[in-house]
PDB file of C-alpha atoms and ligand atoms in Angstrom:
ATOM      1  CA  UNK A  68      -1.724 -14.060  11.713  1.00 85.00           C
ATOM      2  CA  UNK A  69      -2.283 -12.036   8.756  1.00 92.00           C
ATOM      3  CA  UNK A  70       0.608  -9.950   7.280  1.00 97.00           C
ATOM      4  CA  UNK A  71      -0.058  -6.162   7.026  1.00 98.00           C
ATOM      5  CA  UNK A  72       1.314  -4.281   4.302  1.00 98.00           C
ATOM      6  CA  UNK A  73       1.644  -0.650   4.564  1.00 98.00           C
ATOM      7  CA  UNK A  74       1.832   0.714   0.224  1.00 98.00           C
ATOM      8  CA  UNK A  75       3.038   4.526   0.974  1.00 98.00           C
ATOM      9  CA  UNK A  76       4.610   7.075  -0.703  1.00 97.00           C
ATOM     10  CA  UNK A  77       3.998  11.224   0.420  1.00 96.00           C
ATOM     11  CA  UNK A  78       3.936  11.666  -3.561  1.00 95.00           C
ATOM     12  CA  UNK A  79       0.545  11.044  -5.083  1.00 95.00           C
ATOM     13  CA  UNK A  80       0.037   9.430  -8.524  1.00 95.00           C
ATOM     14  CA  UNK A  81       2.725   6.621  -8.687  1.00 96.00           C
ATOM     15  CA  UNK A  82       0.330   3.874  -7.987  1.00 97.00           C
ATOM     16  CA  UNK A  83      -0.331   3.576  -4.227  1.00 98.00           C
ATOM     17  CA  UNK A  84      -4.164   2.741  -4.874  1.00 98.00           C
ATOM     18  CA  UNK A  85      -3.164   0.755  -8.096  1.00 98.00           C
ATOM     19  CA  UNK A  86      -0.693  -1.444  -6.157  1.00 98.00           C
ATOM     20  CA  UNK A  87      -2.955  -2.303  -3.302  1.00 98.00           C
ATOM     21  CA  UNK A  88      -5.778  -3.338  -5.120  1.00 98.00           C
ATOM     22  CA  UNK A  89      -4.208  -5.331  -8.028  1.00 98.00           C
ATOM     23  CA  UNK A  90      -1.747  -6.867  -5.433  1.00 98.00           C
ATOM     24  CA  UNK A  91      -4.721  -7.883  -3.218  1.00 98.00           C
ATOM     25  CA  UNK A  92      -6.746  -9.198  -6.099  1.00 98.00           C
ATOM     26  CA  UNK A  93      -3.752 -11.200  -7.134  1.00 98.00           C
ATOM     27  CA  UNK A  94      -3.478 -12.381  -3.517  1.00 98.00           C
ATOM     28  CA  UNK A  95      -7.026 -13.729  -3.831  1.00 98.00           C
ATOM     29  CA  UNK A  96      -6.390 -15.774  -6.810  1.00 97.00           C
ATOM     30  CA  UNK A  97      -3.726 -16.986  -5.006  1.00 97.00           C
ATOM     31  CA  UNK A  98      -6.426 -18.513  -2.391  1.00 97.00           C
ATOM     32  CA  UNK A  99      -6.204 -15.928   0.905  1.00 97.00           C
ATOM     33  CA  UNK A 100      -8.051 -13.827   2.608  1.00 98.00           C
ATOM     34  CA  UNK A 101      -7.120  -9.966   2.174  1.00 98.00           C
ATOM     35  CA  UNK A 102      -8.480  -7.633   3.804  1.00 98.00           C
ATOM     36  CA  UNK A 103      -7.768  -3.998   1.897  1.00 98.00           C
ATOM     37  CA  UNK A 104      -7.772  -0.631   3.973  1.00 98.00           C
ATOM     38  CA  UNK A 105      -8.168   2.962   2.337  1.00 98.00           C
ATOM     39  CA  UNK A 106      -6.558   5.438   4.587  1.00 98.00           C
ATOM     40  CA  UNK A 107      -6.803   8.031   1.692  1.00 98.00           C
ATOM     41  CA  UNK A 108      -9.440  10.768   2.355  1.00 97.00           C
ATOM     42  CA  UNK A 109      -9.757  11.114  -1.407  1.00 97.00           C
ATOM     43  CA  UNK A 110     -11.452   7.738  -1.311  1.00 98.00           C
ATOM     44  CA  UNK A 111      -9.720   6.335  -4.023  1.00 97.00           C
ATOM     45  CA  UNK A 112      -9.161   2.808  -3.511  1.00 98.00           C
ATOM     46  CA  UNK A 113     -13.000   2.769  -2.697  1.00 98.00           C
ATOM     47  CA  UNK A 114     -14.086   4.199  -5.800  1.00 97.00           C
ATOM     48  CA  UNK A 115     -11.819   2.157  -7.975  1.00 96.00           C
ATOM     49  CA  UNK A 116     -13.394  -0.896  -6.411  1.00 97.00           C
ATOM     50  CA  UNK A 117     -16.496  -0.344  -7.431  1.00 96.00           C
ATOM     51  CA  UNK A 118     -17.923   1.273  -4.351  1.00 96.00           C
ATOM     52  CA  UNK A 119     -19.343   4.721  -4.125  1.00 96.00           C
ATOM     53  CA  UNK A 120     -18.283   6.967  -0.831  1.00 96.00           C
ATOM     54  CA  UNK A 121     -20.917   8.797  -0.674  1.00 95.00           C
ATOM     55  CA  UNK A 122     -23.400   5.565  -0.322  1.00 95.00           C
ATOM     56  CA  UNK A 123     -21.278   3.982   2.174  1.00 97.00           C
ATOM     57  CA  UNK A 124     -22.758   3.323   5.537  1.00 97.00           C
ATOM     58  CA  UNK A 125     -20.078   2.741   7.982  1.00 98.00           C
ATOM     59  CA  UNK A 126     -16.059   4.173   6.665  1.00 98.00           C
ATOM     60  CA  UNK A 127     -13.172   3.949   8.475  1.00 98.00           C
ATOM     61  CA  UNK A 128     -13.622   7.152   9.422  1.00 97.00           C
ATOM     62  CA  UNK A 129     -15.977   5.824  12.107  1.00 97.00           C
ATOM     63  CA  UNK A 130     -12.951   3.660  13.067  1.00 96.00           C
ATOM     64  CA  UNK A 131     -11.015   6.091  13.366  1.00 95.00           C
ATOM     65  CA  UNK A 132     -13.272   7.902  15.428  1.00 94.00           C
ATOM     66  CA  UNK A 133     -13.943   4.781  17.684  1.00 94.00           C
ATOM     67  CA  UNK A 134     -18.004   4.906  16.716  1.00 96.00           C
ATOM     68  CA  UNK A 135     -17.493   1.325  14.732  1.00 96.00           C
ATOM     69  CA  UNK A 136     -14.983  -1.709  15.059  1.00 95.00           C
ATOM     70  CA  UNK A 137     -13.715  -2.506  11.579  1.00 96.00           C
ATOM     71  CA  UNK A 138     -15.780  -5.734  11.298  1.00 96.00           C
ATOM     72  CA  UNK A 139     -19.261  -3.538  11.415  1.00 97.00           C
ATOM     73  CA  UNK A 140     -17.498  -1.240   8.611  1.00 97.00           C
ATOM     74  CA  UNK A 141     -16.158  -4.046   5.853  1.00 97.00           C
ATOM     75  CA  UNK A 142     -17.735  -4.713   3.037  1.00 97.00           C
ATOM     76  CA  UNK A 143     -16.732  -7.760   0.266  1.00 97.00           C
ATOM     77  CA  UNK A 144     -15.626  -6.473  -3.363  1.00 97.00           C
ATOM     78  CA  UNK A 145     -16.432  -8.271  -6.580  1.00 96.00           C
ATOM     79  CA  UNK A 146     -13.048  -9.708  -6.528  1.00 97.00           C
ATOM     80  CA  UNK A 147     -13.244 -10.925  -3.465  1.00 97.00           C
ATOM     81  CA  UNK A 148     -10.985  -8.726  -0.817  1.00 98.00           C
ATOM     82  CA  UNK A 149     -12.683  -7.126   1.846  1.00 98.00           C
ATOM     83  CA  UNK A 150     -12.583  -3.467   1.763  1.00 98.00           C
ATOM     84  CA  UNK A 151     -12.993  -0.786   4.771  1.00 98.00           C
ATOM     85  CA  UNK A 152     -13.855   2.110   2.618  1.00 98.00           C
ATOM     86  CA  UNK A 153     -13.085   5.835   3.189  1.00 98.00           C
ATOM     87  CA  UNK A 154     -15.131   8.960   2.470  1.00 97.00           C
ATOM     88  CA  UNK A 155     -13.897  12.603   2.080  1.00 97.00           C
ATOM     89  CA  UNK A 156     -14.931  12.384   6.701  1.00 96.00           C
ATOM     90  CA  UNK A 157     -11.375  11.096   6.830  1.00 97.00           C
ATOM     91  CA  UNK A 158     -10.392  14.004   6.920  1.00 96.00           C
ATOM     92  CA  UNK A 159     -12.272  15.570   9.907  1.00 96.00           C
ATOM     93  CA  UNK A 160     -11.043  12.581  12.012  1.00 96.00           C
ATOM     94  CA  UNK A 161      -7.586  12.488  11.682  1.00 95.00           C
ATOM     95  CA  UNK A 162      -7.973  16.125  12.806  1.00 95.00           C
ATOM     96  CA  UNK A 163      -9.477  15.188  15.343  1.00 93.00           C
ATOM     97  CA  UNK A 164      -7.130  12.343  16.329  1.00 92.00           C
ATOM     98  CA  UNK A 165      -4.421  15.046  16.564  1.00 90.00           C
ATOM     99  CA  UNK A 166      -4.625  15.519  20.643  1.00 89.00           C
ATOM    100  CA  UNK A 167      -5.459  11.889  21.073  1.00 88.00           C
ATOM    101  CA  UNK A 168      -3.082   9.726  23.940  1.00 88.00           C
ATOM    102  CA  UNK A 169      -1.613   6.891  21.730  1.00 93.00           C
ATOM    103  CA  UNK A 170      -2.986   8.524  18.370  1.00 96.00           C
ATOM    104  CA  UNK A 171      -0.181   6.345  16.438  1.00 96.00           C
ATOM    105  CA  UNK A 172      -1.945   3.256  17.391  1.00 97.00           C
ATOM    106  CA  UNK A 173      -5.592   3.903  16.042  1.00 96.00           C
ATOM    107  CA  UNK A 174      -5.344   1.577  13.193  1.00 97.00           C
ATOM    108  CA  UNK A 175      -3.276  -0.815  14.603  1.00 97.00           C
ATOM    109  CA  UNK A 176      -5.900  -1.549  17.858  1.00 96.00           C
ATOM    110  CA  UNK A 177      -8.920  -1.342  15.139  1.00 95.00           C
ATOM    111  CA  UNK A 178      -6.711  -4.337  13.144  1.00 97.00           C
ATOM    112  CA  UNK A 179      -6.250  -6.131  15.796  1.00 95.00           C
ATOM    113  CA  UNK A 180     -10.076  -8.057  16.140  1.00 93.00           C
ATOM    114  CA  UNK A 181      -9.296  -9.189  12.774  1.00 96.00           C
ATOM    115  CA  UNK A 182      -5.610  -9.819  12.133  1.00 96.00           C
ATOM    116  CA  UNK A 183      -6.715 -13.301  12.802  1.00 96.00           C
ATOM    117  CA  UNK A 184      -9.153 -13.778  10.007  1.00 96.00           C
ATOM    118  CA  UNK A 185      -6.931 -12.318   7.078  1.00 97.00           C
ATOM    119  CA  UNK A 186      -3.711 -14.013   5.283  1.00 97.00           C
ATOM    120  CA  UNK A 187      -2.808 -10.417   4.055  1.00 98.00           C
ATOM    121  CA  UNK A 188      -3.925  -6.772   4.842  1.00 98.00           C
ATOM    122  CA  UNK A 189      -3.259  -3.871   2.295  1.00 98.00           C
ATOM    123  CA  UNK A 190      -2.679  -0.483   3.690  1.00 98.00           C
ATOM    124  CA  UNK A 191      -3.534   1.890   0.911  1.00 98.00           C
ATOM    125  CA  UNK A 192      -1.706   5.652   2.410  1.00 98.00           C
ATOM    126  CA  UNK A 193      -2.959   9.392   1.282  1.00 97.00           C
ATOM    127  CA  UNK A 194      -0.494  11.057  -0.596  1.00 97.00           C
ATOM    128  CA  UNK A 195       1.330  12.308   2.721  1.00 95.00           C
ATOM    129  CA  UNK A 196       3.255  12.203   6.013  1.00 95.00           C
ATOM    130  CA  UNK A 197       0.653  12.675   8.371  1.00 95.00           C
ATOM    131  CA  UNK A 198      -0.931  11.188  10.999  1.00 96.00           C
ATOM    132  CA  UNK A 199      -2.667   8.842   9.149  1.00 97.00           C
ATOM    133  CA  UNK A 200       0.375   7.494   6.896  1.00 97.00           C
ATOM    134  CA  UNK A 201       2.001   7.101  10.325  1.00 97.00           C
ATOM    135  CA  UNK A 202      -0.914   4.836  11.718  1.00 98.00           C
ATOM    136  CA  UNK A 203      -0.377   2.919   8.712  1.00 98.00           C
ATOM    137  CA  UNK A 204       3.548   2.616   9.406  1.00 98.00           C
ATOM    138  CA  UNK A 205       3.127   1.395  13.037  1.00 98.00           C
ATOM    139  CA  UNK A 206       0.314  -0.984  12.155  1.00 98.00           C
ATOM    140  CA  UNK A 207       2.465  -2.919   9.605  1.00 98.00           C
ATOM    141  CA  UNK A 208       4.662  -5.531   9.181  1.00 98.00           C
ATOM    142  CA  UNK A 209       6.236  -4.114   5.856  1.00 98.00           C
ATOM    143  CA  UNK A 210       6.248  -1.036   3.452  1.00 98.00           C
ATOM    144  CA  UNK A 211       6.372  -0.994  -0.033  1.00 98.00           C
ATOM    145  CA  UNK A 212       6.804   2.222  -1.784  1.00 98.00           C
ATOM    146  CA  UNK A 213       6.163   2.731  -5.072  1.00 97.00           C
ATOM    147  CA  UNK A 214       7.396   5.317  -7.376  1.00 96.00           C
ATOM    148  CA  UNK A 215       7.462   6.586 -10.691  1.00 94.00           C
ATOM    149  CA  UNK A 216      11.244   6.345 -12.652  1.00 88.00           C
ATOM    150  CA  UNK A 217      11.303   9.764 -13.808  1.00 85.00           C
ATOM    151  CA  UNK A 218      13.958  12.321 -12.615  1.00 76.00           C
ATOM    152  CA  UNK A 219      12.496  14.042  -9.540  1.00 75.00           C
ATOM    153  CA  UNK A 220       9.913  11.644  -8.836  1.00 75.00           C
ATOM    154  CA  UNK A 221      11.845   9.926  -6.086  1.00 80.00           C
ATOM    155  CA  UNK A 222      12.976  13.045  -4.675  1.00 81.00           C
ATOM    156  CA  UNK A 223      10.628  12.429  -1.587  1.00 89.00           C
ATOM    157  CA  UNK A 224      11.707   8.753  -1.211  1.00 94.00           C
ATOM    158  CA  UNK A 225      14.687   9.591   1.158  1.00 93.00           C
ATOM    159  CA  UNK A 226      12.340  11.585   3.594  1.00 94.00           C
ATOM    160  CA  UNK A 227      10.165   8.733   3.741  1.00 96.00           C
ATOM    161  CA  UNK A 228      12.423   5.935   4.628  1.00 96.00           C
ATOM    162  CA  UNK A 229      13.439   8.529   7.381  1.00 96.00           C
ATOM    163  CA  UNK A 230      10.356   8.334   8.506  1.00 96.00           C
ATOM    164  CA  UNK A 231       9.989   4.824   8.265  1.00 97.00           C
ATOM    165  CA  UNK A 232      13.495   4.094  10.429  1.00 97.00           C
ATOM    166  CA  UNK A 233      12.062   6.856  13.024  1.00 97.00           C
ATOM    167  CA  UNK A 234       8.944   4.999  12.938  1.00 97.00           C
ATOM    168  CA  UNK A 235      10.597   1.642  13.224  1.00 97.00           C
ATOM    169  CA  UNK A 236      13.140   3.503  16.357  1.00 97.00           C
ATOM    170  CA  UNK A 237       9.723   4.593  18.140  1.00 96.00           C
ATOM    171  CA  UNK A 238       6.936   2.983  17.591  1.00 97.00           C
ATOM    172  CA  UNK A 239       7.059  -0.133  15.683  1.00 98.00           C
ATOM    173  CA  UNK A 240      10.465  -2.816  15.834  1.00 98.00           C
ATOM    174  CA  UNK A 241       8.225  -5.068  13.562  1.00 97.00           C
ATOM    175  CA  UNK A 242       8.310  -3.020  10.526  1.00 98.00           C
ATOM    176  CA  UNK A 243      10.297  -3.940   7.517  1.00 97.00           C
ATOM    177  CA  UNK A 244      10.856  -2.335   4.446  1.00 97.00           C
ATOM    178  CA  UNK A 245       9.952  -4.842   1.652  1.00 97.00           C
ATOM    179  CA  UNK A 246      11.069  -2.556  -0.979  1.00 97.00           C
ATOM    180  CA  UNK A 247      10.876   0.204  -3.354  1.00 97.00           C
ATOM    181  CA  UNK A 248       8.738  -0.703  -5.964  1.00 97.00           C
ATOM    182  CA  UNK A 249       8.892   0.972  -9.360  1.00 97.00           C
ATOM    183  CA  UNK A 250       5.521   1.546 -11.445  1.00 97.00           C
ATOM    184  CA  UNK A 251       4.761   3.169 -14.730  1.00 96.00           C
ATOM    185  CA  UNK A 252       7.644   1.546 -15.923  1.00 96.00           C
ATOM    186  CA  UNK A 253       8.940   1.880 -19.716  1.00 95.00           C
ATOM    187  CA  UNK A 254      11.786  -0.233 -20.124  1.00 92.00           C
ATOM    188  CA  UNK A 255      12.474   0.931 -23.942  1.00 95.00           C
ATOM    189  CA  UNK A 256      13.080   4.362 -22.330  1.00 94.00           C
ATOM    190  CA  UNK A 257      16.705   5.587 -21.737  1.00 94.00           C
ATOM    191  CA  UNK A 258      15.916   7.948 -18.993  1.00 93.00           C
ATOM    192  CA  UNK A 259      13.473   5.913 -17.039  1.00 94.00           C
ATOM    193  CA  UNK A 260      16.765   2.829 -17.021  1.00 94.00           C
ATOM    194  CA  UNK A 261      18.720   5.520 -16.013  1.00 93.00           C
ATOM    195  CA  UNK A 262      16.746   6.747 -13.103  1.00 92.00           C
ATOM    196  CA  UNK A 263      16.246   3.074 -12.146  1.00 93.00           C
ATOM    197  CA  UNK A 264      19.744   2.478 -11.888  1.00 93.00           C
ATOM    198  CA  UNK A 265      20.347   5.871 -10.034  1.00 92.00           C
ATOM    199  CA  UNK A 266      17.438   4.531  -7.585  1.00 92.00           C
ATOM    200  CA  UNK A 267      18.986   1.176  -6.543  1.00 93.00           C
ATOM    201  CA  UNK A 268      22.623   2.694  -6.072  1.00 93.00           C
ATOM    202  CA  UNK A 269      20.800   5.393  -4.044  1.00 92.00           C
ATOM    203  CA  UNK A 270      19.080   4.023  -1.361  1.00 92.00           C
ATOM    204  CA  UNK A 271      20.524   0.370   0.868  1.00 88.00           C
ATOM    205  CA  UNK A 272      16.906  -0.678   0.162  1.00 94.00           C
ATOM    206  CA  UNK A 273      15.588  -3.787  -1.608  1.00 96.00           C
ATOM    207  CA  UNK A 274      13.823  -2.810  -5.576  1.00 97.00           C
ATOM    208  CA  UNK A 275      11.358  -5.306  -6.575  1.00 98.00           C
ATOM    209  CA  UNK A 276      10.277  -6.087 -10.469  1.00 97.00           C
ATOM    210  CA  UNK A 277       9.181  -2.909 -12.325  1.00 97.00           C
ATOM    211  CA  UNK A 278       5.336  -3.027 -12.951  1.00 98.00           C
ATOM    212  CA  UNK A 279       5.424  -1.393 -16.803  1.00 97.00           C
ATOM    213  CA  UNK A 280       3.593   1.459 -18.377  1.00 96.00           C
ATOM    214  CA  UNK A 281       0.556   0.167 -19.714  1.00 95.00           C
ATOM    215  CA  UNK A 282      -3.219   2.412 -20.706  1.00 93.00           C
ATOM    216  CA  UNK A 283      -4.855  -0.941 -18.980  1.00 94.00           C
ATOM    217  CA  UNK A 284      -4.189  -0.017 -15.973  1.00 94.00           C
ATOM    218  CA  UNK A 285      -6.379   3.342 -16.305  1.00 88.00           C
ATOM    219  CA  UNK A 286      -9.041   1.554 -17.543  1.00 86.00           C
ATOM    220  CA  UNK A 287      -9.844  -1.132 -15.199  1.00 82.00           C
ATOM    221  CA  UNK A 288     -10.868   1.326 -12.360  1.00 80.00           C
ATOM    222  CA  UNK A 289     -13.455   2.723 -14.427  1.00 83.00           C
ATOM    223  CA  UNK A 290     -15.775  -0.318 -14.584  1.00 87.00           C
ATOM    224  CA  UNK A 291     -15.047  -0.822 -10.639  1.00 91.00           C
ATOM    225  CA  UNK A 292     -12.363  -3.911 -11.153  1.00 94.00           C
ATOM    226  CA  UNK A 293      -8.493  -4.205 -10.913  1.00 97.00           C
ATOM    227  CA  UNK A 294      -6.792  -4.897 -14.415  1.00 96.00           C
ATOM    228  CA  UNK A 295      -6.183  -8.314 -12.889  1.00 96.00           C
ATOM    229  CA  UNK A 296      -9.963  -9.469 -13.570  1.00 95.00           C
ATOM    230  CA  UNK A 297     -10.223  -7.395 -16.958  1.00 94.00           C
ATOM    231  CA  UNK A 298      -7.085  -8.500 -18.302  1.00 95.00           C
ATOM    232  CA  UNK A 299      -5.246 -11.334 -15.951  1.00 96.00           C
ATOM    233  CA  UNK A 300      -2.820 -11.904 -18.961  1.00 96.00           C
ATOM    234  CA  UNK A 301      -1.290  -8.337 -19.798  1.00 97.00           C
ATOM    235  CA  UNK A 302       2.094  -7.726 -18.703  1.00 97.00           C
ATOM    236  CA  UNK A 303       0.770  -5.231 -15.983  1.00 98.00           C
ATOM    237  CA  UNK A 304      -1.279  -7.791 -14.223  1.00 98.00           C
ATOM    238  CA  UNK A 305       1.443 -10.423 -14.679  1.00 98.00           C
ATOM    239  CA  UNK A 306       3.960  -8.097 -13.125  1.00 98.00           C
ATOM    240  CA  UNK A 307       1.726  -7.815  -9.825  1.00 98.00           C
ATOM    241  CA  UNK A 308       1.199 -11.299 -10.388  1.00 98.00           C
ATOM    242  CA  UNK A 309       5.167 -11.613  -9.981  1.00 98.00           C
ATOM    243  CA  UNK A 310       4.892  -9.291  -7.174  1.00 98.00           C
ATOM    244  CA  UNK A 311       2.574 -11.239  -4.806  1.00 98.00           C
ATOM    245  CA  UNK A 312       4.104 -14.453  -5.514  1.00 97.00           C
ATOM    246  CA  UNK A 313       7.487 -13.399  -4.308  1.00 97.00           C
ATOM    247  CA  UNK A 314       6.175 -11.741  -1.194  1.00 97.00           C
ATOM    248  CA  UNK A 315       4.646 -15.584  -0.762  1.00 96.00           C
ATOM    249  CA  UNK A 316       7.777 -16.910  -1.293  1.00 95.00           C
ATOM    250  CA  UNK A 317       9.619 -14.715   1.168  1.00 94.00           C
ATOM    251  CA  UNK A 318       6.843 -15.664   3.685  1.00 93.00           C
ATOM    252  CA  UNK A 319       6.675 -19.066   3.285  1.00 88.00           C
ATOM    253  CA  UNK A 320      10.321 -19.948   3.141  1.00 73.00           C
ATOM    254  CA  UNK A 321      12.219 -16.671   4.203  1.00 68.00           C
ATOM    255  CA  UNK A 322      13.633 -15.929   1.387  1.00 51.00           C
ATOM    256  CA  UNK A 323      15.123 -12.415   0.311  1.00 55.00           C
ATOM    257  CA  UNK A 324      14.978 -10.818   3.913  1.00 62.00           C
ATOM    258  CA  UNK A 325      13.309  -7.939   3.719  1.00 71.00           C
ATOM    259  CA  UNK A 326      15.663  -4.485   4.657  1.00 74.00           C
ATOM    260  CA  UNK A 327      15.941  -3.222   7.590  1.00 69.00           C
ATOM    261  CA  UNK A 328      14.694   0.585   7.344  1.00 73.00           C
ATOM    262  CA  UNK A 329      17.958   2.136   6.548  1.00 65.00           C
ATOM    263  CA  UNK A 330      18.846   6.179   5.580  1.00 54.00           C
ATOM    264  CA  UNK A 331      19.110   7.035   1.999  1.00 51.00           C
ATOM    265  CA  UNK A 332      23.094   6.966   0.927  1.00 52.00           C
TER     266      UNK A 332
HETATM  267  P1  ADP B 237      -1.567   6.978  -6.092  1.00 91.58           P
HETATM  268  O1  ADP B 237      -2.460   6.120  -5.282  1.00 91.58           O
HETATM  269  O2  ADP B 237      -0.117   6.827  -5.722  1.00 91.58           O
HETATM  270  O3  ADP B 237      -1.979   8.415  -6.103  1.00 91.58           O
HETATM  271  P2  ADP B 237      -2.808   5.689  -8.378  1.00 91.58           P
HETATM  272  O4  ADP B 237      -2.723   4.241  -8.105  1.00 91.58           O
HETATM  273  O5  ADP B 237      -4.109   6.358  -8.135  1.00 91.58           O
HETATM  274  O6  ADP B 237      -1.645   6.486  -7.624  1.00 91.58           O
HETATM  275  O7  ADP B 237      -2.345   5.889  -9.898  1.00 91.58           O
HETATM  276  C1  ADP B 237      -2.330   7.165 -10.514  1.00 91.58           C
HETATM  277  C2  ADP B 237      -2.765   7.012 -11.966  1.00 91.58           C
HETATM  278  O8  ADP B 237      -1.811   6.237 -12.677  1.00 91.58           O
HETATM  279  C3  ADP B 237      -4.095   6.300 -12.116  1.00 91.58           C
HETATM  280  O9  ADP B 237      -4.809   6.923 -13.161  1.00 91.58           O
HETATM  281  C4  ADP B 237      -3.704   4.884 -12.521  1.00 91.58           C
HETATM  282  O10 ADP B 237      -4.696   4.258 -13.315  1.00 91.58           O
HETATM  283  C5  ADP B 237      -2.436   5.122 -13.301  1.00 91.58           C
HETATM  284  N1  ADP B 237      -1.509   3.988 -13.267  1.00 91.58           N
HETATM  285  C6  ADP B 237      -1.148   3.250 -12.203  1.00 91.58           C
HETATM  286  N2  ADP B 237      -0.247   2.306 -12.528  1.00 91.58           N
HETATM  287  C7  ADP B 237      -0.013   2.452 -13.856  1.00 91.58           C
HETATM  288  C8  ADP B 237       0.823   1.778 -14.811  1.00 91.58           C
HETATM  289  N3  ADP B 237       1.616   0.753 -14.459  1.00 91.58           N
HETATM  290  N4  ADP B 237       0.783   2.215 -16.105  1.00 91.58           N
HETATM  291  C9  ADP B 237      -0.002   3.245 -16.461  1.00 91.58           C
HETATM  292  N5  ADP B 237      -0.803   3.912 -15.622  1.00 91.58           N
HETATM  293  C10 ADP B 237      -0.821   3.531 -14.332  1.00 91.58           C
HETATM  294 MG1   MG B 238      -4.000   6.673  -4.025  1.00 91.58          MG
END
């Protein structure tokens, strides 16, 4: 059965879409199947894989909508992982999904026909607490939540393991919180060491490996590619490198136990 991963965090630009696709293009290297979801109406994930919205013939909008099962709307990457892409639609149909019966379950029934065929599946969340980033929650197994160590950037951190233990309370004893995982990481600086610190005292939550600060990582998208095929041995893709093989580890052999949700201290 594969694993599903739901990558979330309300706050936009601390490497949501980064995470998912480097983690699932490390994943593939590592030899399994990974299927990656963009739940982000702003289509990022999509674009950075090379794919173009607005070309797209089937989204997960028309999942979401319950025109197309998820098989009819994958396509395969260059890498490798299969995507379900999303277009700016997204929007429209999580509207719409507002007055649904069961509207928390959308993405979890449309993953179930393939949870089978897939060793991993990467949830890649919008930049908020809606209905969608819920979806995401009760379809997975574990959330990781990245975030930026700058003061104020993890302001929104406690609301969202709130959500995540209501989540867990109400709709979904599976999940797990895998961990917080910090991105954009400069280890030279005093503040960001600081706020690191401050975060793992904070909140009774594991915090994996830093990913570091490096221009790579804005680079990579631009030619369609994660900056583990354009540069497999910088320390960025190492670090996701790092990243996937411990959530392998913990898999295989049960190692670190991944948190309970738990309320910020
Ligand atoms: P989100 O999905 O949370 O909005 P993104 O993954 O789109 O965030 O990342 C936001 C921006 O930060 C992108 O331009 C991305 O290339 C850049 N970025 C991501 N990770 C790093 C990193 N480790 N170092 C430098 N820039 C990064
Ligand atoms: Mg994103």
């Amino acid at each position: 059965m594969g694993r599903v991963i739901a990558v979330a965090n309300q706050k936009g630009g601390v490497a949501k879409t980064t995470s998912v696709a480097s983690l699932g293009a490390a994943f593939v290297l590592r030899g399994l199947r990974v299927l990656l979801v963009d739940l982000d109406p702003q289509s990022s994930l999509t674009f950075s894989l090379g794919i173009d919205p607005d070309v797209v013939e089937y989204s997960i909008s028309d999942v979401v909508r319950g025109e197309v099962d998820l098989t009819t709307a994958r396509l395969r990457t260059s890498e490798g992982m299969d995507l379900i892409p999303s277009t700016i639609d997204l929007l429209a149909a999580e509207a719409m999904l507002l007055p649904a019966p069961q509207r928390e379950f959308v993405v979890r029934r449309g993953l179930e026909e393939v949870l089978s065929t897939y060793d991993v599946i990467l949830l890649d969340c919008s930049p908020s607490l809606g209905l969608l980033t819920l979806n995401a929650l009760a379809a997975a197994d574990e959330v990781i939540v990245p975030l930026q160590c700058e003061m104020l950037s993890h302001r929104g951190v406690g609301q969202l393991l709130d959500t995540v233990a209501d989540v867990h309370r109400l709709l979904n004893p599976r999940l797990r919180v895998r961990g917080l995982l910090p991105t954009m990481y400069d280890k030279r600086s005093v503040h960001a060491r600081a706020v690191l610190g401050d975060v793992k005292r904070r909140y009774r939550v594991p915090v994996l490996n830093p990913i570091p600060r490096s221009v790579k990582f804005a680079e990579a998208p631009s030619v369609g590619t994660t900056i583990i095929a354009t540069s497999p041995s910088s320390s960025g893709a190492r670090a996701y490198f790092r990243i996937a093989d411990g959530l392998l580890r913990a898999w295989r052999f049960g190692g670190r136990k991944a948190a309970p949700p738990a309320a910020p201290r």
